[in-house]
Tab-separated table of C-alpha atoms in Angstrom:
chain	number	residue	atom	x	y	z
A	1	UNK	CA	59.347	34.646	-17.879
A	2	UNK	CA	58.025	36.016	-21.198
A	3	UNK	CA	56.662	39.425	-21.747
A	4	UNK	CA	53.987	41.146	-23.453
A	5	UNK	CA	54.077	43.538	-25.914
A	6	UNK	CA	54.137	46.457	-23.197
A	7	UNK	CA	56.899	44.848	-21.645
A	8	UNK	CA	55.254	43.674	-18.500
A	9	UNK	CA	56.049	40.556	-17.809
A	10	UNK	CA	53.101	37.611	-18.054
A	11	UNK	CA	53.156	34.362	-16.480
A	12	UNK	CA	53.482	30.860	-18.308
A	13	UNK	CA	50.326	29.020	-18.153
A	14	UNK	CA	51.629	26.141	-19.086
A	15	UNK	CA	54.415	26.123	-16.554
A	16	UNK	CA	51.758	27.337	-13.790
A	17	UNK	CA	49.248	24.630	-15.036
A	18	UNK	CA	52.126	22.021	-14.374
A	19	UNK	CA	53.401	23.063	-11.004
A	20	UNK	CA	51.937	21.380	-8.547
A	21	UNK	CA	51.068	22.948	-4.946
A	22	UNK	CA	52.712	22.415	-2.247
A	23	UNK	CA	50.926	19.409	0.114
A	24	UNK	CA	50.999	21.724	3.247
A	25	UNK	CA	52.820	24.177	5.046
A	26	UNK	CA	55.521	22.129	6.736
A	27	UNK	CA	56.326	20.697	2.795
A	28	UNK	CA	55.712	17.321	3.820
A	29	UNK	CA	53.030	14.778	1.415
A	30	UNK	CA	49.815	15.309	2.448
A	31	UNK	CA	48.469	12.230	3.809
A	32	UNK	CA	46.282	9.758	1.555
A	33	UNK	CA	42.718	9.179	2.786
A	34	UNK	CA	41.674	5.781	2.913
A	35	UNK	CA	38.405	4.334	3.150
A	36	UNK	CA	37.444	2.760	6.248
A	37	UNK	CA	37.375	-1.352	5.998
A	38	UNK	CA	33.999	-2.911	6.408
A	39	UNK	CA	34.839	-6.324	6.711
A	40	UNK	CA	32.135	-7.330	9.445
A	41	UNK	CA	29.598	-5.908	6.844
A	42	UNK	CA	30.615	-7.853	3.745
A	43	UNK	CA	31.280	-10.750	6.550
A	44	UNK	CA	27.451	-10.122	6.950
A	45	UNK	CA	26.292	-9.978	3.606
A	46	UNK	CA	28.221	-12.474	2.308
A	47	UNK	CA	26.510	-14.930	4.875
A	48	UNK	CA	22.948	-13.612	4.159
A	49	UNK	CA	23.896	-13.814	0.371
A	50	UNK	CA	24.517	-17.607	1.029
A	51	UNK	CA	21.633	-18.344	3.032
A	52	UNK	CA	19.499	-17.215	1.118
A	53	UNK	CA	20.769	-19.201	-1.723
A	54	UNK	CA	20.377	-22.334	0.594
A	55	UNK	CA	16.526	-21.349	0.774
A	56	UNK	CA	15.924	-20.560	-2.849
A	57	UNK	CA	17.763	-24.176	-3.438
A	58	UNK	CA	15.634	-25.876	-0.983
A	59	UNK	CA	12.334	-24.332	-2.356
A	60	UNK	CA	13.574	-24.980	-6.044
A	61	UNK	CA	14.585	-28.690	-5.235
A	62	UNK	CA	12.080	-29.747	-2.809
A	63	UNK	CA	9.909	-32.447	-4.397
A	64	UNK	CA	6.917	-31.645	-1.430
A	65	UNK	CA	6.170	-28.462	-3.164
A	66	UNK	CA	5.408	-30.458	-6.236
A	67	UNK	CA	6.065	-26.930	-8.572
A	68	UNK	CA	4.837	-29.423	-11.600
A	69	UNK	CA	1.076	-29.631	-9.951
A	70	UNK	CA	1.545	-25.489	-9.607
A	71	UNK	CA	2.364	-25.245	-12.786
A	72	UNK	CA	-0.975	-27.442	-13.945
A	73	UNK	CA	-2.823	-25.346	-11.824
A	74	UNK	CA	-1.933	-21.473	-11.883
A	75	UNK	CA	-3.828	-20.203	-15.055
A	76	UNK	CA	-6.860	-22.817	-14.852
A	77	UNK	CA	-10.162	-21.482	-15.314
A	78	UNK	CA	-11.505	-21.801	-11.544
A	79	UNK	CA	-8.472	-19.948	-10.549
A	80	UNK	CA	-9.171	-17.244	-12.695
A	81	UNK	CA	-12.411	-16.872	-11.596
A	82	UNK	CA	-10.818	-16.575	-8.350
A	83	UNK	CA	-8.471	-14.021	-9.106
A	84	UNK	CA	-11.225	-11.629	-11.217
A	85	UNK	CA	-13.337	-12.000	-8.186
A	86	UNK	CA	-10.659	-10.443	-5.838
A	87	UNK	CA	-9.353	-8.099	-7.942
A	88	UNK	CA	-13.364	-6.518	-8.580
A	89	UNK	CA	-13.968	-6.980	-5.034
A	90	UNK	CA	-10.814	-5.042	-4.111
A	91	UNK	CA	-12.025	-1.911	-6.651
A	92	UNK	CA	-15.105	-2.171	-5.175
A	93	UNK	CA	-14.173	-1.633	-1.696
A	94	UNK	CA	-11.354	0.622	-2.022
A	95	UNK	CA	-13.571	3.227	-4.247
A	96	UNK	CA	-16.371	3.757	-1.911
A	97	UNK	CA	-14.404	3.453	0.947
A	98	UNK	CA	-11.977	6.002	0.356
A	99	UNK	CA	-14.899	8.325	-0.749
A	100	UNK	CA	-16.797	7.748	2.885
A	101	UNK	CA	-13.411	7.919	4.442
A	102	UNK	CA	-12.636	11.893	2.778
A	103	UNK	CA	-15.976	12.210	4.169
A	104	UNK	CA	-15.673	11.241	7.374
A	105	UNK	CA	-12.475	13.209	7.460
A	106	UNK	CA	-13.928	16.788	6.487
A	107	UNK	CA	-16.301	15.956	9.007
A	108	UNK	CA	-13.649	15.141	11.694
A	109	UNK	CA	-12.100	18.506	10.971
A	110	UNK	CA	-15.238	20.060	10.994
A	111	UNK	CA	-15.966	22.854	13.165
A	112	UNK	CA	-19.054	21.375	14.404
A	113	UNK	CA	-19.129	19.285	17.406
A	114	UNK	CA	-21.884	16.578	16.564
A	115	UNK	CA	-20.268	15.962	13.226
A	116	UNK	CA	-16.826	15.929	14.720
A	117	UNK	CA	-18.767	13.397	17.504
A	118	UNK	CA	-20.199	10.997	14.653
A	119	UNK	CA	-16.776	10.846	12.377
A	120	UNK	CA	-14.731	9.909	15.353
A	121	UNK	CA	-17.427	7.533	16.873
A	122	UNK	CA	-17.136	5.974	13.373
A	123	UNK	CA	-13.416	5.397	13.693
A	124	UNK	CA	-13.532	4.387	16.661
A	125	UNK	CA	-15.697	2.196	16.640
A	126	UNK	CA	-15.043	0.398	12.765
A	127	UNK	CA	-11.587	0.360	14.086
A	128	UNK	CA	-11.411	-1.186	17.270
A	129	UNK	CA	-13.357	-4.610	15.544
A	130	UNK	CA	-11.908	-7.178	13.596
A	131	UNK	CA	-12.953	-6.864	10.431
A	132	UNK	CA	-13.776	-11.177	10.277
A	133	UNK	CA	-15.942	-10.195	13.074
A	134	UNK	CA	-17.872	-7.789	11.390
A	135	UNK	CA	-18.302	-9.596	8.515
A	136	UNK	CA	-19.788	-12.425	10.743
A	137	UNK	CA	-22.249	-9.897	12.457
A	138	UNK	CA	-23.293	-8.806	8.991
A	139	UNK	CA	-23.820	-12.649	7.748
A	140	UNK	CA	-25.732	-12.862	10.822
A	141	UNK	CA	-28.128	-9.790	10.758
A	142	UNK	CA	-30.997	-11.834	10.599
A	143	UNK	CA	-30.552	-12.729	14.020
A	144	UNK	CA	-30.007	-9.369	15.081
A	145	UNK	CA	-33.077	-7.440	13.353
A	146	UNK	CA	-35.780	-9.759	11.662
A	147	UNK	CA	-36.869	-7.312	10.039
A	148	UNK	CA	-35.616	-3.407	8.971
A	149	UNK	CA	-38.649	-0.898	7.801
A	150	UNK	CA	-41.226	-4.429	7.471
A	151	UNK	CA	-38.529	-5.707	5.463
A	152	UNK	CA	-37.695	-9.539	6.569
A	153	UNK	CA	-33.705	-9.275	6.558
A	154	UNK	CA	-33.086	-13.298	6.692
A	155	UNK	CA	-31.243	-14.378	3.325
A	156	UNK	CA	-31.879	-10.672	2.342
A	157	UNK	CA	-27.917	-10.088	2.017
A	158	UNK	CA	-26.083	-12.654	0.115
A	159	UNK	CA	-22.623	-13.805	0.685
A	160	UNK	CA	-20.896	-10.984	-1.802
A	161	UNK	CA	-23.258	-8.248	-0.899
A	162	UNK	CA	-22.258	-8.647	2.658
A	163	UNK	CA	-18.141	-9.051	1.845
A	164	UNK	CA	-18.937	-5.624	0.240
A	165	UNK	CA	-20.140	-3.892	3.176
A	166	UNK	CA	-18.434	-5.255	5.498
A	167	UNK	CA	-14.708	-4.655	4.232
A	168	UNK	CA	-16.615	-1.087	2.684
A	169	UNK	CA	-16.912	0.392	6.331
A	170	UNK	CA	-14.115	-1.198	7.573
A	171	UNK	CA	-11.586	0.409	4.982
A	172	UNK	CA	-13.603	3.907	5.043
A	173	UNK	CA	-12.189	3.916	9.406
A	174	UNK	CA	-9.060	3.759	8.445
A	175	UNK	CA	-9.176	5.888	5.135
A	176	UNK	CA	-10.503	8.572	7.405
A	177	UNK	CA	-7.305	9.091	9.104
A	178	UNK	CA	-5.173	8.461	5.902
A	179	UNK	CA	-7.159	11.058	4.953
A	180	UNK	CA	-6.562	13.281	7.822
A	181	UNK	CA	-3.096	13.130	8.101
A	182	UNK	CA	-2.679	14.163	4.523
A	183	UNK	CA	-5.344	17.307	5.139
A	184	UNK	CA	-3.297	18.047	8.261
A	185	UNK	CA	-0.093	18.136	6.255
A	186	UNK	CA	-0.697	20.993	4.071
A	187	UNK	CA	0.418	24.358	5.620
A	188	UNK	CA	-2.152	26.395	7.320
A	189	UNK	CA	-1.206	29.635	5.408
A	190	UNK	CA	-2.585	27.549	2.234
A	191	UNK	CA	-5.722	27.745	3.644
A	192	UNK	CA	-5.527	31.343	4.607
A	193	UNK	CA	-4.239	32.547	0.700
A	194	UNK	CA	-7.234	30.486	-0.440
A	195	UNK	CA	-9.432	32.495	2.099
A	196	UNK	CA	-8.395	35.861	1.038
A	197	UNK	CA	-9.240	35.009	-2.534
A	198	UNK	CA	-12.521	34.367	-1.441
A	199	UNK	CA	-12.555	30.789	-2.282
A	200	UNK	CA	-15.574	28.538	-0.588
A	201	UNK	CA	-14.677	25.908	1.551
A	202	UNK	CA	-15.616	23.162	-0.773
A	203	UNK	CA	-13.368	24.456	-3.452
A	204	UNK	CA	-10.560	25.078	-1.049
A	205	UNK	CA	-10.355	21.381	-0.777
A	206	UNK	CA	-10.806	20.164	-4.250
A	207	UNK	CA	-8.657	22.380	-5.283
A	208	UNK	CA	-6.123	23.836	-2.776
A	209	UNK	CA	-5.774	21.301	-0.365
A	210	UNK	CA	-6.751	17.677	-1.627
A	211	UNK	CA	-3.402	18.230	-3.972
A	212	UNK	CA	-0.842	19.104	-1.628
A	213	UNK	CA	-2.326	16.595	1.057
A	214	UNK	CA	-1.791	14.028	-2.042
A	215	UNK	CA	1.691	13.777	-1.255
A	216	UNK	CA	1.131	12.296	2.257
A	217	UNK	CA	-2.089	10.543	1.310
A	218	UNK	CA	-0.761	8.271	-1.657
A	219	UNK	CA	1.800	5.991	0.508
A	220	UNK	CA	-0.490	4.299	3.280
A	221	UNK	CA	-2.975	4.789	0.872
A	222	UNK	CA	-0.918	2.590	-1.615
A	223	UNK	CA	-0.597	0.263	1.544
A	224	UNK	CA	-4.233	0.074	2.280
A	225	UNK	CA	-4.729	-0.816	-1.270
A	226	UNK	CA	-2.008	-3.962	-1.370
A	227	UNK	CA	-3.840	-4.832	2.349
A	228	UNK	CA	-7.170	-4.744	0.856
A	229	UNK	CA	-6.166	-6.819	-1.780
A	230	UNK	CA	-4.650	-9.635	0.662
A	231	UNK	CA	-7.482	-8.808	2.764
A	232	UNK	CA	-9.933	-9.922	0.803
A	233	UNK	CA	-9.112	-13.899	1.410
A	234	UNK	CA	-10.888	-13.394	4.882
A	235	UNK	CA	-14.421	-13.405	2.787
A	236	UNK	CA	-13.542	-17.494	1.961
A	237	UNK	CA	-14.966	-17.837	4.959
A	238	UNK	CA	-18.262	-16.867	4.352
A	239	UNK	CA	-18.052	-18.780	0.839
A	240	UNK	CA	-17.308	-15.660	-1.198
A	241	UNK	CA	-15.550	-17.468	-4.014
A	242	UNK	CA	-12.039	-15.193	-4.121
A	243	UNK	CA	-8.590	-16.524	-5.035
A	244	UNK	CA	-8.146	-18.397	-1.804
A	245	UNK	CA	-11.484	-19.924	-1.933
A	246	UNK	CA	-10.997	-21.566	-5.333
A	247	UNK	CA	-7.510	-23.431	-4.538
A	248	UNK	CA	-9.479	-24.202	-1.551
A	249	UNK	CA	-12.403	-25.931	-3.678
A	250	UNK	CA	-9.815	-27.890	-5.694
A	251	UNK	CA	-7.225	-28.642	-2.494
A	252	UNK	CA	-10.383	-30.428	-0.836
A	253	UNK	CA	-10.629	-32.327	-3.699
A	254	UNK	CA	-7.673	-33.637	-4.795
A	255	UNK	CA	-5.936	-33.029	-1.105
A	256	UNK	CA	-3.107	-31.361	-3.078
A	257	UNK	CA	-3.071	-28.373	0.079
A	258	UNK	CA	0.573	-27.097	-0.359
A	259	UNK	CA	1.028	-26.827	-3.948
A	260	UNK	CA	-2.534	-25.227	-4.334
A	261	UNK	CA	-1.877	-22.731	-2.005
A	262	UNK	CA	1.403	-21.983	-4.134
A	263	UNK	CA	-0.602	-20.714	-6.649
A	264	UNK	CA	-2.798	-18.947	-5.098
A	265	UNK	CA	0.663	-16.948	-3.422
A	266	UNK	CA	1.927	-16.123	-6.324
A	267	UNK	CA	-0.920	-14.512	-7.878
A	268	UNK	CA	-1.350	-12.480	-4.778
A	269	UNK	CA	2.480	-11.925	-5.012
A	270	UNK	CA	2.279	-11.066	-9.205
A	271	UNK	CA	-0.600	-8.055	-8.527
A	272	UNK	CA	0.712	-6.702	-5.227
A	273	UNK	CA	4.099	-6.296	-6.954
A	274	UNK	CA	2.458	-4.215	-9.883
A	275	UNK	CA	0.452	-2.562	-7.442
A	276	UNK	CA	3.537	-1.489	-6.010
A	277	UNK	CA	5.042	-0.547	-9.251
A	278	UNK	CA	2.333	1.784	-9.375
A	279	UNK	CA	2.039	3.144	-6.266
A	280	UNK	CA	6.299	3.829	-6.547
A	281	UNK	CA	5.380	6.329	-9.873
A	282	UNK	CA	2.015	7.545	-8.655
A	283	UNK	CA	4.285	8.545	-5.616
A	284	UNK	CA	7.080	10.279	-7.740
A	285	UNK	CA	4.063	12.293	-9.755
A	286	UNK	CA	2.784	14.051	-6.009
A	287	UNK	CA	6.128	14.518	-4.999
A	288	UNK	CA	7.275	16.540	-8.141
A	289	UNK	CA	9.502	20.121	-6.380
A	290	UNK	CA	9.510	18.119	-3.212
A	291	UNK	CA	12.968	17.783	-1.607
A	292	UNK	CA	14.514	14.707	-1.786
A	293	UNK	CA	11.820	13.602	-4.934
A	294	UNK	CA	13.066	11.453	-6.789
């Protein structure tokens, strides 16, 4: 063992570095840990992995799809048409709905009892009806009340105007308790910091809790937006002329139904999957310092 210059005696690193310790205390190998085999689950996979190559083949090769007529078809004009009309209808909807449903939620949490009574009345109600039902009650107001304020009502709402409030009140119900949830979710002792600095209670929620309750909010409300979108197909039947409606013009005229409605999938498939591309980052933004964030 060498020494230092004092004479006390130093140990070799490099011999130290080398030696290995000793596997336990009996002096026997420790024992080598070996991964568990999964071979029902790659059984498993493997299987799914080839059935769903079976289905992509059959969809590929199956002439009854006729992909060639799809192809003729996805990026004609009427379809386009189509496809502007449901992506302004969905904007127009989801705005002014979410902005009566954070309405209808400050009311709900309220401390007063008659506007607590109306918000949930409003949910209630809005939610318990099908929205195709609604829309058919607002086609049909006419019949209801002839006339509003001297006003004659019949033809007085056209076909668009009526999609718009229709689907309007029905997504402000359920933004209302989107809404809620995420205004529940922020800790109460937020509100009580924003108190003592003597902060009113409209500017506690613009700016104290609106962007913590952000982090609940934006999921479902990402979902309410891709379900809006979708939703929108219902107004074909009141001859709003949407996506749907259009390959349903041109299907009942050339009788080409599957292929037709091929397109109009995919283009609903296409803008819900960049809708979800966005809702994935708008997601990660609110949940910046959050555990788990990614």
């Amino acid at each position: 063992m060498p020494s230092d210059t004092l004479g006390t005696p130093t140990a070799d690193t490099s011999t130290a570095t080398a030696a290995a310790p000793p596997d336990d205390v009996t002096g026997h190998p420790a024992p080598r840990i070996v991964p568990r085999r999964r071979t029902g689950q790659w059984a498993a996979a493997a299987a799914v992995l080839v059935l769903l190559a079976l289905a992509l083949q059959s969809v590929v090769r199956n002439d009854a799809f006729q992909w060639d007529v799809v192809a003729d078809y996805f990026l004609t004009p009427a379809v386009l048409r189509g496809l502007g009309l449901t992506l302004w209808l969905t904007v127009l909807v989801m705005v002014p709905g979410f902005a009566l449903g954070t309405l209808l939620a400050t009311m709900r949490l309220s401390a007063n009892p008659v506007l607590r009574g109306v918000s949930w009345g409003y949910v209630w109600l809005f939610r318990s009806m099908p929205v195709l039902v609604q829309l058919l009650f607002w086609f049909n107001i006419g019949a209801l009340y002839p006339t509003i304020l001297g006003i004659k009502t019949v033809h007085l709402l056209g076909p668009l105007a009526i999609a718009l409030i229709g689907l309007t009140l029905h997504e402000a119900a359920h933004a209302a308790e989107v809404v809620r949830g995420g205004i529940l979710s922020v800790d109460k002792g937020q509100l009580e910091a924003a108190q003592s600095l003597g902060l009113g209670a409209w500017r506690r929620l613009r700016r104290i809790v609106l962007p913590q309750a952000m982090r609940a909010i934006v999921p479902p409300a990402g979902n309410m937006l891709i379900g809006t979108l979708k939703g929108t197909s219902i107004v074909s039947v009141i001859a709003v002329q949407d996506l749907l409606y259009s390959v349903q013009l041109v299907y009942h005229r050339t009788y080409q139904v599957i292929p037709l409605l091929l397109v109009a999938t995919l283009w609903y498939v296409a803008v819900t999957s960049v809708l979800g591309v966005g809702q994935y980052y708008l997601e990660r933004h609110y949940a910046r310092g959050a555990a788990g964030a990614r």
